[in-house]
mmCIF file of N, CA and C in Angstrom:
data_model
loop_
_atom_site.group_PDB
_atom_site.id
_atom_site.type_symbol
_atom_site.label_atom_id
_atom_site.label_comp_id
_atom_site.label_asym_id
_atom_site.label_seq_id
_atom_site.Cartn_x
_atom_site.Cartn_y
_atom_site.Cartn_z
ATOM 1 N N MET A 1 -40.570 -27.660 -1.086
ATOM 2 C CA MET A 1 -40.249 -26.314 -0.679
ATOM 3 C C MET A 1 -39.549 -25.602 -1.833
ATOM 4 N N LYS A 2 -39.887 -24.376 -2.047
ATOM 5 C CA LYS A 2 -39.324 -23.596 -3.146
ATOM 6 C C LYS A 2 -37.984 -22.984 -2.720
ATOM 7 N N THR A 3 -37.013 -22.997 -3.650
ATOM 8 C CA THR A 3 -35.713 -22.415 -3.324
ATOM 9 C C THR A 3 -35.678 -20.944 -3.698
ATOM 10 N N LEU A 4 -34.891 -20.180 -2.959
ATOM 11 C CA LEU A 4 -34.769 -18.753 -3.240
ATOM 12 C C LEU A 4 -33.803 -18.488 -4.391
ATOM 13 N N PHE A 5 -32.711 -19.241 -4.407
ATOM 14 C CA PHE A 5 -31.682 -19.005 -5.411
ATOM 15 C C PHE A 5 -31.283 -20.315 -6.067
ATOM 16 N N GLU A 6 -30.936 -20.214 -7.308
ATOM 17 C CA GLU A 6 -30.347 -21.349 -8.000
ATOM 18 C C GLU A 6 -28.898 -20.991 -8.300
ATOM 19 N N ILE A 7 -27.999 -21.806 -7.823
ATOM 20 C CA ILE A 7 -26.579 -21.523 -7.974
ATOM 21 C C ILE A 7 -25.978 -22.490 -8.983
ATOM 22 N N GLU A 8 -25.340 -21.929 -9.990
ATOM 23 C CA GLU A 8 -24.640 -22.748 -10.965
ATOM 24 C C GLU A 8 -23.189 -22.887 -10.539
ATOM 25 N N VAL A 9 -22.699 -24.090 -10.560
ATOM 26 C CA VAL A 9 -21.302 -24.320 -10.227
ATOM 27 C C VAL A 9 -20.502 -24.230 -11.521
ATOM 28 N N VAL A 10 -19.602 -23.268 -11.552
ATOM 29 C CA VAL A 10 -18.773 -23.062 -12.731
ATOM 30 C C VAL A 10 -17.384 -23.593 -12.421
ATOM 31 N N SER A 11 -16.957 -24.549 -13.202
ATOM 32 C CA SER A 11 -15.612 -25.093 -12.956
ATOM 33 C C SER A 11 -14.591 -24.213 -13.648
ATOM 34 N N GLN A 12 -13.620 -23.792 -12.888
ATOM 35 C CA GLN A 12 -12.555 -22.964 -13.430
ATOM 36 C C GLN A 12 -11.332 -23.835 -13.615
ATOM 37 N N THR A 13 -10.872 -23.924 -14.831
ATOM 38 C CA THR A 13 -9.699 -24.739 -15.116
ATOM 39 C C THR A 13 -8.514 -23.832 -15.393
ATOM 40 N N THR A 14 -8.210 -22.991 -14.426
ATOM 41 C CA THR A 14 -7.067 -22.113 -14.589
ATOM 42 C C THR A 14 -5.818 -22.886 -14.236
ATOM 43 N N GLU A 15 -4.896 -22.928 -15.145
ATOM 44 C CA GLU A 15 -3.643 -23.628 -14.930
ATOM 45 C C GLU A 15 -2.699 -22.745 -14.129
ATOM 46 N N THR A 16 -1.865 -23.373 -13.338
ATOM 47 C CA THR A 16 -0.883 -22.652 -12.542
ATOM 48 C C THR A 16 0.524 -23.097 -12.926
ATOM 49 N N CYS A 17 1.501 -22.356 -12.467
ATOM 50 C CA CYS A 17 2.904 -22.669 -12.752
ATOM 51 C C CYS A 17 3.341 -23.990 -12.119
ATOM 52 N N ARG A 18 2.599 -24.466 -11.129
ATOM 53 C CA ARG A 18 2.962 -25.714 -10.453
ATOM 54 C C ARG A 18 3.019 -26.893 -11.421
ATOM 55 N N ARG A 19 2.159 -26.923 -12.423
ATOM 56 C CA ARG A 19 2.080 -28.045 -13.339
ATOM 57 C C ARG A 19 2.760 -27.774 -14.685
ATOM 58 N N CYS A 20 3.538 -26.713 -14.749
ATOM 59 C CA CYS A 20 4.166 -26.322 -16.019
ATOM 60 C C CYS A 20 5.475 -27.088 -16.252
ATOM 61 N N LYS A 21 5.708 -27.411 -17.489
ATOM 62 C CA LYS A 21 6.914 -28.128 -17.888
ATOM 63 C C LYS A 21 8.163 -27.258 -17.781
ATOM 64 N N HIS A 22 8.022 -25.946 -17.858
ATOM 65 C CA HIS A 22 9.147 -25.022 -17.880
ATOM 66 C C HIS A 22 9.580 -24.538 -16.502
ATOM 67 N N ARG A 23 8.941 -25.016 -15.445
ATOM 68 C CA ARG A 23 9.311 -24.647 -14.084
ATOM 69 C C ARG A 23 10.425 -25.567 -13.612
ATOM 70 N N PHE A 24 11.401 -24.991 -12.921
ATOM 71 C CA PHE A 24 12.449 -25.815 -12.319
ATOM 72 C C PHE A 24 12.821 -25.249 -10.959
ATOM 73 N N SER A 25 13.380 -26.112 -10.126
ATOM 74 C CA SER A 25 13.761 -25.747 -8.761
ATOM 75 C C SER A 25 15.269 -25.671 -8.673
ATOM 76 N N THR A 26 15.745 -24.720 -7.897
ATOM 77 C CA THR A 26 17.173 -24.592 -7.661
ATOM 78 C C THR A 26 17.392 -24.156 -6.219
ATOM 79 N N PRO A 27 18.414 -24.692 -5.546
ATOM 80 C CA PRO A 27 18.670 -24.263 -4.172
ATOM 81 C C PRO A 27 19.193 -22.829 -4.138
ATOM 82 N N LEU A 28 18.876 -22.127 -3.073
ATOM 83 C CA LEU A 28 19.311 -20.734 -2.921
ATOM 84 C C LEU A 28 20.832 -20.660 -2.869
ATOM 85 N N ASN A 29 21.444 -21.461 -2.034
ATOM 86 C CA ASN A 29 22.895 -21.634 -2.002
ATOM 87 C C ASN A 29 23.185 -22.957 -1.306
ATOM 88 N N GLU A 30 24.439 -23.317 -1.184
ATOM 89 C CA GLU A 30 24.765 -24.637 -0.650
ATOM 90 C C GLU A 30 24.500 -24.785 0.844
ATOM 91 N N TRP A 31 24.324 -23.687 1.579
ATOM 92 C CA TRP A 31 24.088 -23.746 3.022
ATOM 93 C C TRP A 31 22.624 -23.555 3.390
ATOM 94 N N SER A 32 21.819 -23.106 2.473
ATOM 95 C CA SER A 32 20.422 -22.785 2.768
ATOM 96 C C SER A 32 19.508 -23.978 2.493
ATOM 97 N N LYS A 33 18.424 -24.055 3.243
ATOM 98 C CA LYS A 33 17.411 -25.083 3.015
ATOM 99 C C LYS A 33 16.330 -24.604 2.050
ATOM 100 N N LYS A 34 16.361 -23.326 1.680
ATOM 101 C CA LYS A 34 15.353 -22.769 0.785
ATOM 102 C C LYS A 34 15.581 -23.222 -0.651
ATOM 103 N N VAL A 35 14.489 -23.367 -1.372
ATOM 104 C CA VAL A 35 14.538 -23.744 -2.777
ATOM 105 C C VAL A 35 13.769 -22.701 -3.565
ATOM 106 N N LEU A 36 14.369 -22.215 -4.635
ATOM 107 C CA LEU A 36 13.713 -21.234 -5.491
ATOM 108 C C LEU A 36 13.045 -21.928 -6.655
ATOM 109 N N GLN A 37 11.873 -21.431 -7.024
ATOM 110 C CA GLN A 37 11.167 -21.914 -8.202
ATOM 111 C C GLN A 37 11.393 -20.893 -9.302
ATOM 112 N N CYS A 38 11.857 -21.334 -10.449
ATOM 113 C CA CYS A 38 12.156 -20.428 -11.557
ATOM 114 C C CYS A 38 11.463 -20.904 -12.822
ATOM 115 N N CYS A 39 11.321 -19.987 -13.776
ATOM 116 C CA CYS A 39 10.703 -20.288 -15.059
ATOM 117 C C CYS A 39 11.748 -20.113 -16.159
ATOM 118 N N GLU A 40 11.816 -21.069 -17.086
ATOM 119 C CA GLU A 40 12.783 -20.995 -18.179
ATOM 120 C C GLU A 40 12.452 -19.888 -19.176
ATOM 121 N N TYR A 41 11.182 -19.521 -19.297
ATOM 122 C CA TYR A 41 10.785 -18.538 -20.291
ATOM 123 C C TYR A 41 10.773 -17.108 -19.777
ATOM 124 N N LYS A 42 10.565 -16.927 -18.479
ATOM 125 C CA LYS A 42 10.532 -15.579 -17.921
ATOM 126 C C LYS A 42 11.944 -15.185 -17.515
ATOM 127 N N ARG A 43 12.482 -14.197 -18.138
ATOM 128 C CA ARG A 43 13.842 -13.754 -17.855
ATOM 129 C C ARG A 43 13.833 -12.732 -16.733
ATOM 130 N N GLY A 44 14.876 -12.771 -15.900
ATOM 131 C CA GLY A 44 15.003 -11.847 -14.784
ATOM 132 C C GLY A 44 16.453 -11.456 -14.596
ATOM 133 N N HIS A 45 16.719 -10.607 -13.634
ATOM 134 C CA HIS A 45 18.068 -10.127 -13.378
ATOM 135 C C HIS A 45 18.788 -10.960 -12.329
ATOM 136 N N ASN A 46 18.086 -11.809 -11.621
ATOM 137 C CA ASN A 46 18.684 -12.629 -10.568
ATOM 138 C C ASN A 46 18.583 -14.101 -10.942
ATOM 139 N N ASN A 47 19.182 -14.934 -10.118
ATOM 140 C CA ASN A 47 19.070 -16.391 -10.231
ATOM 141 C C ASN A 47 19.475 -16.909 -11.607
ATOM 142 N N ALA A 48 20.672 -16.541 -12.019
ATOM 143 C CA ALA A 48 21.258 -17.003 -13.279
ATOM 144 C C ALA A 48 20.424 -16.589 -14.485
ATOM 145 N N GLY A 49 19.745 -15.467 -14.397
ATOM 146 C CA GLY A 49 18.988 -14.948 -15.525
ATOM 147 C C GLY A 49 17.541 -15.379 -15.599
ATOM 148 N N TYR A 50 17.065 -16.178 -14.658
ATOM 149 C CA TYR A 50 15.680 -16.637 -14.664
ATOM 150 C C TYR A 50 14.877 -15.927 -13.592
ATOM 151 N N LYS A 51 13.619 -15.694 -13.867
ATOM 152 C CA LYS A 51 12.750 -15.007 -12.920
ATOM 153 C C LYS A 51 12.238 -15.981 -11.866
ATOM 154 N N THR A 52 12.259 -15.561 -10.613
ATOM 155 C CA THR A 52 11.708 -16.359 -9.523
ATOM 156 C C THR A 52 10.193 -16.272 -9.582
ATOM 157 N N ILE A 53 9.529 -17.412 -9.503
ATOM 158 C CA ILE A 53 8.068 -17.462 -9.577
ATOM 159 C C ILE A 53 7.517 -18.140 -8.339
ATOM 160 N N LYS A 54 6.209 -18.038 -8.170
ATOM 161 C CA LYS A 54 5.494 -18.797 -7.153
ATOM 162 C C LYS A 54 4.701 -19.867 -7.895
ATOM 163 N N VAL A 55 4.631 -21.050 -7.337
ATOM 164 C CA VAL A 55 3.939 -22.125 -8.034
ATOM 165 C C VAL A 55 2.435 -21.909 -8.102
ATOM 166 N N THR A 56 1.921 -20.971 -7.311
ATOM 167 C CA THR A 56 0.489 -20.685 -7.337
ATOM 168 C C THR A 56 0.138 -19.581 -8.328
ATOM 169 N N ASP A 57 1.132 -19.033 -9.025
ATOM 170 C CA ASP A 57 0.867 -18.008 -10.041
ATOM 171 C C ASP A 57 0.073 -18.598 -11.191
ATOM 172 N N ARG A 58 -0.726 -17.774 -11.824
ATOM 173 C CA ARG A 58 -1.459 -18.202 -13.010
ATOM 174 C C ARG A 58 -0.461 -18.421 -14.143
ATOM 175 N N ALA A 59 -0.643 -19.471 -14.877
ATOM 176 C CA ALA A 59 0.290 -19.826 -15.941
ATOM 177 C C ALA A 59 0.251 -18.802 -17.071
ATOM 178 N N CYS A 60 1.399 -18.622 -17.697
ATOM 179 C CA CYS A 60 1.495 -17.656 -18.807
ATOM 180 C C CYS A 60 1.150 -18.343 -20.136
ATOM 181 N N LYS A 61 1.332 -17.635 -21.224
ATOM 182 C CA LYS A 61 0.964 -18.169 -22.537
ATOM 183 C C LYS A 61 1.906 -19.292 -22.988
ATOM 184 N N ASN A 62 3.060 -19.445 -22.333
ATOM 185 C CA ASN A 62 4.015 -20.490 -22.684
ATOM 186 C C ASN A 62 3.763 -21.797 -21.924
ATOM 187 N N PHE A 63 2.640 -21.902 -21.237
ATOM 188 C CA PHE A 63 2.343 -23.061 -20.406
ATOM 189 C C PHE A 63 2.266 -24.337 -21.244
ATOM 190 N N GLN A 64 2.947 -25.364 -20.756
ATOM 191 C CA GLN A 64 2.833 -26.711 -21.315
ATOM 192 C C GLN A 64 2.722 -27.675 -20.143
ATOM 193 N N SER A 65 1.784 -28.561 -20.222
ATOM 194 C CA SER A 65 1.564 -29.501 -19.119
ATOM 195 C C SER A 65 2.742 -30.444 -18.990
ATOM 196 N N ALA A 66 3.166 -30.647 -17.748
ATOM 197 C CA ALA A 66 4.323 -31.522 -17.495
ATOM 198 C C ALA A 66 3.972 -32.975 -17.592
#
């Protein structure tokens, strides 16, 4: 039987912040169960000067595999 479409599977190897060496976790405060994910290279105004990130974000140019 003849196929209508040929589909090529393209593997995307996009790295995320989850596997980055520069990501670290810190508790929100001593009473909270929440944990913040921060990046050492991205500077922000909160969380001791580090920017809060999501681990599913696409990795930046400073990405290094952990």
